[in-house]
XYZ file of C-alpha atoms in Angstrom:
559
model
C -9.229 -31.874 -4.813
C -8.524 -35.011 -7.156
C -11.330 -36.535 -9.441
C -11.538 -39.055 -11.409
C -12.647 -40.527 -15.048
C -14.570 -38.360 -17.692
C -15.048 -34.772 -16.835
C -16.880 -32.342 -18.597
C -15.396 -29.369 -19.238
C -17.243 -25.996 -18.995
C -15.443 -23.153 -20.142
C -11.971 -23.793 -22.517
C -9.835 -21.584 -20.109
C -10.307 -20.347 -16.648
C -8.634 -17.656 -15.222
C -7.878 -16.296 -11.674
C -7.083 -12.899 -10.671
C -9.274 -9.739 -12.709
C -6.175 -7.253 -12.798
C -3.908 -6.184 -16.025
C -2.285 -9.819 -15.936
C -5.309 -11.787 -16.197
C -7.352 -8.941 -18.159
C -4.627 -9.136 -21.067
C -4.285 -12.991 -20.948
C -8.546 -13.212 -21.048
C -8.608 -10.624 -23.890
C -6.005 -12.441 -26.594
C -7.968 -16.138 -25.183
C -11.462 -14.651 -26.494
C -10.126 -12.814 -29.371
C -9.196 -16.434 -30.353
C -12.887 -17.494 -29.859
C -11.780 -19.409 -26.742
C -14.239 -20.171 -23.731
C -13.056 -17.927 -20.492
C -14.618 -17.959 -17.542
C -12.633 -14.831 -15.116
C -12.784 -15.229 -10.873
C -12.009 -13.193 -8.916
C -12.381 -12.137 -4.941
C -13.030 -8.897 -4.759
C -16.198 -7.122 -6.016
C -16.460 -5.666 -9.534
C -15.882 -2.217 -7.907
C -11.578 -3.659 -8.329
C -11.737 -4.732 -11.689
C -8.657 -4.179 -12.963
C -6.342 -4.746 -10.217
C -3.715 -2.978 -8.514
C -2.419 -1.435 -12.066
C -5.796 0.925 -11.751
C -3.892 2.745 -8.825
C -0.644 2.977 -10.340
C 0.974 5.925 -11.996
C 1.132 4.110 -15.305
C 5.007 4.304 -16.439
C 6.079 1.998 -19.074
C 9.901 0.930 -19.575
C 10.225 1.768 -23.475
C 13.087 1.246 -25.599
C 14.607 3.745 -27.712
C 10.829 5.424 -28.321
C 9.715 8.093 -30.672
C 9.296 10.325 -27.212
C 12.996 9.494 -25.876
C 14.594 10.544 -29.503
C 12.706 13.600 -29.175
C 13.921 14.349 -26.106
C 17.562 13.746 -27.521
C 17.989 10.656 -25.508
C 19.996 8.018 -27.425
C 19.148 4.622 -26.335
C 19.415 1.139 -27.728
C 18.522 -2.768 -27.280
C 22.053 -3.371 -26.164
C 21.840 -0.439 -23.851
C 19.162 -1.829 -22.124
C 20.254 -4.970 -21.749
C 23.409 -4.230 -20.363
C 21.136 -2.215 -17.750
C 19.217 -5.130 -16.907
C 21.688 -7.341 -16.452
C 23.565 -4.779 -14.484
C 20.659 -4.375 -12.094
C 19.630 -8.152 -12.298
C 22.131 -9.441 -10.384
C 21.081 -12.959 -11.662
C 23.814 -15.443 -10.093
C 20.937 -18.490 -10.063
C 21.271 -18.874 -13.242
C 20.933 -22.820 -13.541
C 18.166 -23.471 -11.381
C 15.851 -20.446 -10.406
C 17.188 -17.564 -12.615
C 17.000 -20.113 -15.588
C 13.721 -19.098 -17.209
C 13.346 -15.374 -15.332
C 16.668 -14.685 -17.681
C 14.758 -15.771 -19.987
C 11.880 -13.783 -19.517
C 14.256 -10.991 -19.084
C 15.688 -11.054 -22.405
C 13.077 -11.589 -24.496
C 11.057 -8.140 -22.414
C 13.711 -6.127 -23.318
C 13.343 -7.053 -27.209
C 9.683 -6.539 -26.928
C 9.780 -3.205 -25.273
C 12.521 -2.131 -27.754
C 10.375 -3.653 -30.550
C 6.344 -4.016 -30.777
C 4.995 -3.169 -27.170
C 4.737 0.928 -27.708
C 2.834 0.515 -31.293
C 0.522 -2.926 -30.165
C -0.539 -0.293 -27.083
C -0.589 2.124 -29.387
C -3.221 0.999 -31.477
C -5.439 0.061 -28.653
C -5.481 3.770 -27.771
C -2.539 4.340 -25.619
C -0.449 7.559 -25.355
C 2.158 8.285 -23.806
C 3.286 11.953 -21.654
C 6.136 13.288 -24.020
C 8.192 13.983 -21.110
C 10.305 10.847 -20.487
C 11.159 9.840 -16.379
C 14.598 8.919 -15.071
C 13.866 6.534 -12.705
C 16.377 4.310 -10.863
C 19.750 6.416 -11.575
C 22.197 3.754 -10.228
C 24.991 5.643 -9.397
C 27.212 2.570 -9.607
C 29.885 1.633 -13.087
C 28.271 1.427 -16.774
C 27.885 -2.238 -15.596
C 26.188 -1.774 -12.674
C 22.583 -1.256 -11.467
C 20.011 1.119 -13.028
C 18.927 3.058 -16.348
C 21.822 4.433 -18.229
C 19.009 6.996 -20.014
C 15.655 8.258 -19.014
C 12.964 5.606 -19.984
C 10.162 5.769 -17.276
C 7.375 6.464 -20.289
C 3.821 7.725 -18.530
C 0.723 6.647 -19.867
C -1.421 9.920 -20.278
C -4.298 8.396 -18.257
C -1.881 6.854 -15.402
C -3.095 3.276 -14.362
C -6.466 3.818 -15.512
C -5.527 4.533 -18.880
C -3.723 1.792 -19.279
C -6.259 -0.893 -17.673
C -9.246 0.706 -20.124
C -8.188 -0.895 -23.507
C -7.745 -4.073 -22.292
C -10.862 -3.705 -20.004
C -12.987 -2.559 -23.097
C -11.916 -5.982 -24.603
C -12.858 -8.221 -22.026
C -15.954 -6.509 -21.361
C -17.108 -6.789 -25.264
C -16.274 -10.404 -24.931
C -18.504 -10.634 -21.478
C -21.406 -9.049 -23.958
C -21.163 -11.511 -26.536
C -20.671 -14.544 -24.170
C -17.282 -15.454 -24.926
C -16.133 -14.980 -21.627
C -18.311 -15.157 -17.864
C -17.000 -12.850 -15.462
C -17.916 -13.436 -11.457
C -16.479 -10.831 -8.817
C -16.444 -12.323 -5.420
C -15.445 -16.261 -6.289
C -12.443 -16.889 -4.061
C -10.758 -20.020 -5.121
C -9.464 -22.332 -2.508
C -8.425 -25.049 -4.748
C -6.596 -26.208 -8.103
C -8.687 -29.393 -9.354
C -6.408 -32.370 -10.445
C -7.103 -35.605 -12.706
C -4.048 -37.464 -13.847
C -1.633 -34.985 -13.212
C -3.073 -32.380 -14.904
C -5.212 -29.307 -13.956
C -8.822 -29.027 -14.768
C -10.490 -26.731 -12.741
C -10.862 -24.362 -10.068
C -13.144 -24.547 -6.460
C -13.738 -22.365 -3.984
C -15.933 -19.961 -1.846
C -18.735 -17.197 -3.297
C -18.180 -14.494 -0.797
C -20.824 -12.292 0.306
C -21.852 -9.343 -2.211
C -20.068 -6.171 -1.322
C -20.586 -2.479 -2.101
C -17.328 -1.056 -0.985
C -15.119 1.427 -3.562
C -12.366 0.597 -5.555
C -9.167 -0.543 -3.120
C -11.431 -0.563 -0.250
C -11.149 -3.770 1.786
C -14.204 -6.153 1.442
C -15.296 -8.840 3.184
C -14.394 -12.478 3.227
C -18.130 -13.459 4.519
C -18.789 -16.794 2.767
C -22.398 -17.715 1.689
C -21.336 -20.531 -0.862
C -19.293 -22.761 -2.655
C -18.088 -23.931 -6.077
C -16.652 -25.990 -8.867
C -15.579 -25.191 -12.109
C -13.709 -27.507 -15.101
C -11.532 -26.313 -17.667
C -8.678 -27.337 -20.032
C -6.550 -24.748 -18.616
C -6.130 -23.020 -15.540
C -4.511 -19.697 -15.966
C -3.200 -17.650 -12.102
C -2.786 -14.000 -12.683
C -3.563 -13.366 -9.033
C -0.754 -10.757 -7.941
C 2.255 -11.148 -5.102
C 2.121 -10.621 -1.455
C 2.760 -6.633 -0.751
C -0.348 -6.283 2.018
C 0.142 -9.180 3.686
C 3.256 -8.134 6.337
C 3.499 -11.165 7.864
C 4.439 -13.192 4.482
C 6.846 -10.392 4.000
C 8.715 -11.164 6.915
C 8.487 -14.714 6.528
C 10.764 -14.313 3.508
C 12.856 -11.021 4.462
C 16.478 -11.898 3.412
C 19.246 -11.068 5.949
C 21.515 -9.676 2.711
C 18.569 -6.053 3.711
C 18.867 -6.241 7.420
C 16.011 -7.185 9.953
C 12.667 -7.107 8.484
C 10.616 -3.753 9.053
C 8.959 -3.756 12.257
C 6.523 -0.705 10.721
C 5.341 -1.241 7.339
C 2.765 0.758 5.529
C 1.292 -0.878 2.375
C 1.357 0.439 -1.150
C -1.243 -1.837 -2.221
C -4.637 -2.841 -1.361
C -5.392 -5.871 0.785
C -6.298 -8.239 -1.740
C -2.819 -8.238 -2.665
C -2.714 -11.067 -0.017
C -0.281 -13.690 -1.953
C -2.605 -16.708 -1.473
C -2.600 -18.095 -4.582
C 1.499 -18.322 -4.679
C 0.902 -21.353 -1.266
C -2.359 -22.895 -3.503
C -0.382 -23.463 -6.662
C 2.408 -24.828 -4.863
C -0.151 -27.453 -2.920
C -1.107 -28.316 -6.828
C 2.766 -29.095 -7.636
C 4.068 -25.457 -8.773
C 7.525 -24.496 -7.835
C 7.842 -21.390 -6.002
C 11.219 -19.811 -6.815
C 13.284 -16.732 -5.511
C 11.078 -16.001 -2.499
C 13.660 -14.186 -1.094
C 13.442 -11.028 -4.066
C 10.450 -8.353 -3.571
C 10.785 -4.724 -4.176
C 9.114 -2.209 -1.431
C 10.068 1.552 -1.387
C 11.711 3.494 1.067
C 9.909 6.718 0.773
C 6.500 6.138 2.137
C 3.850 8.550 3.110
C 1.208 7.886 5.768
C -2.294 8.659 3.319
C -3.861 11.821 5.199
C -7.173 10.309 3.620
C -6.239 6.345 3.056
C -8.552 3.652 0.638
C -7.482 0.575 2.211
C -5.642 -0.282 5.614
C -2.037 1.049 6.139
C -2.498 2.880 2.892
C 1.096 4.443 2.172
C 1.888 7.062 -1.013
C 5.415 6.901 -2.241
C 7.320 10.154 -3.226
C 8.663 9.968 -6.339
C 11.880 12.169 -5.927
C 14.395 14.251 -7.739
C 17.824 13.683 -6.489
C 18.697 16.878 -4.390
C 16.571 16.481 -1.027
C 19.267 15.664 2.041
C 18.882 12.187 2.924
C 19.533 11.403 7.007
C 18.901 8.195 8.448
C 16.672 7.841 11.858
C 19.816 9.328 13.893
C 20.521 12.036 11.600
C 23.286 10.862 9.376
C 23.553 12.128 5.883
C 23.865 8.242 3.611
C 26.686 8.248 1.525
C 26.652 7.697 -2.039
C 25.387 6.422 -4.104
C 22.116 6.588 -1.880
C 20.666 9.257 -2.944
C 16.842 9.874 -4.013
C 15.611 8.193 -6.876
C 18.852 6.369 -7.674
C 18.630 2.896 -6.047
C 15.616 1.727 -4.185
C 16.996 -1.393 -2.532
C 20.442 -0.741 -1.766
C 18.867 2.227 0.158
C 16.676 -0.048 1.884
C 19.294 -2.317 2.767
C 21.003 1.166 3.852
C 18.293 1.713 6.147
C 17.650 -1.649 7.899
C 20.892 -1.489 8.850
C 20.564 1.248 11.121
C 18.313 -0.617 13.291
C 15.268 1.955 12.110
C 12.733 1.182 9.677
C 12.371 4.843 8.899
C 14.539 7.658 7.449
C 14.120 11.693 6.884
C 14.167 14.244 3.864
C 15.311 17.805 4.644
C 14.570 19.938 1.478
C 13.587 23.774 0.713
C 10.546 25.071 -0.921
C 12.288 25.599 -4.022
C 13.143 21.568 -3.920
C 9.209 20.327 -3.039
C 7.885 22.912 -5.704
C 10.034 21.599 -8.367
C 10.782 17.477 -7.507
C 8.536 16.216 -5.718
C 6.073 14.282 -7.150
C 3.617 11.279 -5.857
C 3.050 7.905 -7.224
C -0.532 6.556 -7.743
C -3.357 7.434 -10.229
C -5.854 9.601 -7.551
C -2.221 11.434 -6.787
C -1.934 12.761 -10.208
C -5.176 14.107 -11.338
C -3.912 16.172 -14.272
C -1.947 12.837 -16.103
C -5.180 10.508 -14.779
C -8.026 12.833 -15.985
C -6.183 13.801 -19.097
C -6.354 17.296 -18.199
C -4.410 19.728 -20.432
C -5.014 22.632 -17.970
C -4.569 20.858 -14.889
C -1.098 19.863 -16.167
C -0.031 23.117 -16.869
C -1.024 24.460 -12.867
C 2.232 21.996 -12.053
C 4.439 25.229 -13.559
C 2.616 27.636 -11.091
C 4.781 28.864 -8.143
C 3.269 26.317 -5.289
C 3.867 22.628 -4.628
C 1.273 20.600 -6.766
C -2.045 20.309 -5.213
C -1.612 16.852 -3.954
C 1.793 17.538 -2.770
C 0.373 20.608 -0.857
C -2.524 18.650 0.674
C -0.188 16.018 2.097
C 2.269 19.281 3.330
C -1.108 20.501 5.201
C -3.192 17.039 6.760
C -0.344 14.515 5.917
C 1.594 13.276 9.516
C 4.753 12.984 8.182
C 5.354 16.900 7.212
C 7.520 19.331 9.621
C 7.738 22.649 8.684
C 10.003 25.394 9.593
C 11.902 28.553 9.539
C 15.174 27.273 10.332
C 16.884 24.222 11.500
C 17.035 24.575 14.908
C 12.942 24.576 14.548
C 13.077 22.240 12.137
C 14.791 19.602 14.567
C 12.536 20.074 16.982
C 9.432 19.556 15.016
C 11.531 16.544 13.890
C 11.918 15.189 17.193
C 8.144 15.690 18.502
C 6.983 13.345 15.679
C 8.969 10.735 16.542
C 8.432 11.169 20.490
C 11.677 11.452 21.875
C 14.923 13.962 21.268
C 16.703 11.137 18.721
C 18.202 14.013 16.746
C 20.417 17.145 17.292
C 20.572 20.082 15.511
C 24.142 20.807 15.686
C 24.613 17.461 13.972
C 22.287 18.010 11.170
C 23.159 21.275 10.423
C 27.347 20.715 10.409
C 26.383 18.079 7.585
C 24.491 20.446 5.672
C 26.183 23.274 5.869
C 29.248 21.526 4.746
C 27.509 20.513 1.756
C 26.114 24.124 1.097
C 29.534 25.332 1.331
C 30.236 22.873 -1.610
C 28.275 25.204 -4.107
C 30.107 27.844 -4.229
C 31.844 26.191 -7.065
C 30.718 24.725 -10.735
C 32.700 21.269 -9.446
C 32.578 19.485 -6.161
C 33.844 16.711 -4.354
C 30.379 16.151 -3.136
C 28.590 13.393 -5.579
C 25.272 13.865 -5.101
C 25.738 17.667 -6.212
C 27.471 16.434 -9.103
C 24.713 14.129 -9.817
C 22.269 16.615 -9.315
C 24.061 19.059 -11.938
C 24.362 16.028 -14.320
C 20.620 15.642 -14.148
C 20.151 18.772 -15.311
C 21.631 18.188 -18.368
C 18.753 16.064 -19.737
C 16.335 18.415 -20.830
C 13.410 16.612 -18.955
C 14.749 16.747 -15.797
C 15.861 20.910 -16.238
C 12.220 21.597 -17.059
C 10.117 20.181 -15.137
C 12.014 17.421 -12.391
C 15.117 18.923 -11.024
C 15.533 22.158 -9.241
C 18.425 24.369 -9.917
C 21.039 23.294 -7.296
C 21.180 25.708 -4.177
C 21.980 26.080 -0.463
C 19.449 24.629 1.822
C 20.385 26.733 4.313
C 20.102 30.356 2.650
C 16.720 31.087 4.231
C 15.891 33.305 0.420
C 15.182 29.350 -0.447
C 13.356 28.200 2.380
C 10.834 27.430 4.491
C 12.887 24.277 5.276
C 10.550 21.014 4.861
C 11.439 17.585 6.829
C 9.506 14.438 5.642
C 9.287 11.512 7.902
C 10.065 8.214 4.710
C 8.356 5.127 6.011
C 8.799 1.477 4.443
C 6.271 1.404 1.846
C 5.139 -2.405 0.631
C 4.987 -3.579 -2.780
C 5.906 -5.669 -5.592
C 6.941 -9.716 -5.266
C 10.126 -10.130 -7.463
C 9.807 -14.090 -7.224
C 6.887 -16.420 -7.898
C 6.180 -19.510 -9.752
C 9.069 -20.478 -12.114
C 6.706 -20.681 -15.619
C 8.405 -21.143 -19.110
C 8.279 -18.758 -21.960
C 4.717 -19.932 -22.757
C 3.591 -19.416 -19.584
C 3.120 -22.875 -18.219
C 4.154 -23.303 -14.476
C 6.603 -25.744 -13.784
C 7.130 -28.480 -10.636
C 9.918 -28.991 -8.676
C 11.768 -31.306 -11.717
C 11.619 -29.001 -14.296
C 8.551 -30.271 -16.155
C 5.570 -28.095 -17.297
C 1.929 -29.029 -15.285
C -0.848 -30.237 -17.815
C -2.913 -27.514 -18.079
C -1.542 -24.528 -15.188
C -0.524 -21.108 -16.269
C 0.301 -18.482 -15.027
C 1.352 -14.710 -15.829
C 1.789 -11.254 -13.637
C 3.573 -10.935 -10.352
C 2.238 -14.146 -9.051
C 4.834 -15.466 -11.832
C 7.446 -12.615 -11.156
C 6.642 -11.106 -13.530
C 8.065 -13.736 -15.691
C 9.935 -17.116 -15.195
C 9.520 -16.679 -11.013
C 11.747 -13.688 -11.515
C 12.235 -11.229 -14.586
C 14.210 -8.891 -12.740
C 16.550 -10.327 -10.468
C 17.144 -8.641 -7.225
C 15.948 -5.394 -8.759
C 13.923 -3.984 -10.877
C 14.392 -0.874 -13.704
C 11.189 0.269 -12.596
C 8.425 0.746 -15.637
C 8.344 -2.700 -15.820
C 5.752 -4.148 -13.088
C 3.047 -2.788 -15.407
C 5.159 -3.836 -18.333
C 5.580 -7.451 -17.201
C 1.886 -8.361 -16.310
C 1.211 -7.215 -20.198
C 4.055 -9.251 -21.341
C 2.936 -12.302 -19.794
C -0.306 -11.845 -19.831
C -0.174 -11.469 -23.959
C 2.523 -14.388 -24.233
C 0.515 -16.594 -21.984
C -2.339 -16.103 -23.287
C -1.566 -16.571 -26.888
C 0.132 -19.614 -26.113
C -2.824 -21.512 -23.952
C -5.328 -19.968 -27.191
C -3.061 -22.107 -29.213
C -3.389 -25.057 -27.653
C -6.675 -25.365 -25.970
C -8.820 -27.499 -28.124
């Protein structure tokens, strides 16, 4: 839509999307006495985004928690990490700014991000995570220490301060909040951007996550001086996903199942670029290859990843063990890649009781009750013999479970999921009896052994995330557990290429008059923070980055 001449302008700022991007950006803008008016789609039931279902783990530099867990960590450390895992070989054109972005992340999370949460009421689990091992050189991808920080309180936790904000600016009229305003449009006068129009859906009731309507029952117009797009990526809409699958991971997934709700639907990204915003690195997203089917799912498709310790026995669709360094938890995409390869868009864990008691663990907020409801006894049931409770209700109305005495049993549960006799026993078991026979010493030729002894010497992952290594085959460990690991959806590593203040950029380079924007729909930062991968602890991370740079730059200069 183009206009023309005077126009009035009714709030200072208007931003679009209600989760931890656009909640952070609309907090520092009224905190500055600015005019905000927030849309968003989906009813107030979602306020807050996709961060509300996440497990909450900040990437934290060299923290109070990691020193007291005798981790020694540094700026440089982590920087030679990211750039490791990065990969960034665009570096003139559409890595220019995500480097950027990059470097000046890793100085605030090594710098003021732990005590500016801090004061708004954050905490943080003691325990520090070690996620993304690499398993490559020093130089190579993933964390060199444990710094996967969890925010006691999981996603919600770390929505609530920022939500208290914006809600005591919606009671004192600084800012106007209205659920269920899709926009459809980026207003233009001269060049610049001065509004926002689109469609009032119809009111819905449904929960959190749940998928709502997209009844229409009006329309509207809104002016601004600024026009700020915090709207998220594309993880629930498949067919976007395959539109930009890169050939580097193999044919796109035929089966997906979707790690975020489906309002994550990317439209945004295609509206800004009709108003002149340069989409960059479409070919970069992030999406997990150990993906539950939800025994009792929110919103379509709804997948759970496991969040593994590194000694389950990884097999690919035919039964082949993957060789290093693809192991659990130590490099998400090179595993995908691993997997698309085969032709199958699913894989298998075989593990022992002693291994799901002791390592597995599920991402999400409603997965962790303990952490979410800030529950000092719930936490300590997780040292009770047992798999956690949400673990064990997955193991008992979950799909994707086989249980068994032995392996021959085990295979055959194996192949009745599936539908046809894909695997053999004799095959599975040669490869892990081979490897069993490989403990009967302290060293081994056998690097994911090795790895998993290494793990254990962080005291973290001793107590509470790594089981003692042992033969999966000695039936004193057992039952034997297979898991069925679908392709799980998720994060958008591209977006719109913005500069450090936030403001998106055209195809030449030059900032837009009056567009912003911060969150995935920005990559998190510059159309890509992270490369080709991510250090994980920084999706959550990067949508308060941005959101607090971008919004204390367009306070600055809106008049």
């Amino acid at each position: 839509m183009s206009t023309k001449g005077d126009i009035f302008m009714e709030y200072d700022v208007i931003v679009i999307g209600a989760g931890l991007a656009g909640l952070t950006a609309t907090a520092e803008i009224a905190d500055a006495g600015k005019k905000v008016l927030l849309l968003d789609q989906e009813p107030e039931s979602s306020f807050g985004g996709q961060a509300w279902w996440s497990f909450g783990g900040l990437f934290l530099v060299d923290s109070p928690e990691q020193r007291r867990m005798g981790i020694k960590d540094s700026k440089e450390l982590a920087w030679q990490d990211w750039l490791g895992t990065a990969g960034f070989d665009r570096e003139e054109d559409e890595d220019y700014w995500g480097r950027k972005w990059a470097e000046a992340y890793v100085d605030f999370a090594a710098g003021e991000k732990r005590a500016w949460l801090h004061e708004m009421g954050v905490r943080i689990f003691p325990v520090v995570g070690w996620a993304e091992r690499g398993g490559y050189l020093a130089e190579g991808h993933g964390n060199s220490v444990p710094r996967f920080h969890i925010v006691w309180g999981t996603g919600p936790g770390i929505v609530a301060p920022f939500e208290r904000r914006v809600r005591e600016h919606i009671k004192n009229g600084i800012v106007t909040y209205k659920p269920r305003h899709r926009v459809d449009q980026l207003i233009t006068n001269n060049d610049a951007i001065v509004g926002a129009s689109g469609s009032v859906l119809a009111l819905s009731t449904v929960e959190r996550g749940e998928k709502s309507s997209r009844e229409i029952v009006d329309d509207f117009e809104y002016r601004s001086q600024t026009v700020i797009v915090s709207s998220g990526g594309i993880g629930a809409s498949f067919d976007l996903i395959r539109k930009n699958w890169p050939s580097r991971l193999g044919k796109a997934p035929k089966r997906m199942i979707s790690g975020v709700p489906a309002h994550v639907d990317g439209r945004m990204l295609e509206i800004t670029e009709e108003a002149g915003g340069r989409i960059v690195n479409r070919d970069r997203m992030w999406h997990y290859t150990e993906g539950i089917k939800n025994w009792n799912p929110v919103w379509p498709n709804h997948g759970i990843r496991i969040l593994p310790g590194p000694s389950s026995i990884w097999l690919d669709a035919e039964g082949n063990r993957f060789p290093a360094p693809n192991f659990p938890g130590f490099d998400t995409l090179g595993t995908l890649e691993a997997i698309q390869k085969t032709g199958y868009d699913y894989s298998w864990f075989i593990l022992t009781q002693k291994i799901i008691e002791r390592e597995f663990a599920l991402s999400g907020s409603e997965q962790n009750p303990d952490l979410t409801e800030q529950s000092i006894k719930k936490l300590f049931s997780r040292i009770l013999p047992g798999a956690p409770s949400p673990v064990q209700a997955f193991m008992d109305k979950g799909e994707d479970f086989v249980i068994a005495d032995n392996i021959d049993n085990l295979v055959i549960g194996m192949n009745k999921l599936i539908g046809e006799k894909r695997l053999k026993a004799e095959h599975v078991e040669r490869q892990i009896l081979a490897r069993d026979r490989e403990m009967d010493n302290p060293f081994t030729k056998d690097l994911q052994i090795t790895a998993m002894r290494g793990a254990r010497h962080y005291l973290g992952d001793k107590l509470i995330r790594v089981a003692a290594p042992h033969k999966i085959l000695d039936r004193k460990n057992g039952p034997l557990f297979a898991v069925k690991l679908n392709i799980l959806s998720r994060k958008t590593l591209g977006g719109l290429q913005t500069d450090l203040s936030g403001s998106v950029l055209n195809d030449s380079g030059a900032a837009i008059p009056g567009l912003y924007a911060a969150g995935e729909v920005a990559g998190f930062g510059g159309g890509g923070v992270h490369g080709y991968r991510s250090l994980e602890g920084t999706f959550i991370g990067g949508c308060l980055f941005t959101g607090r740079e971008t919004g204390r730059a367009v306070a600055e200069r809106v008049g």
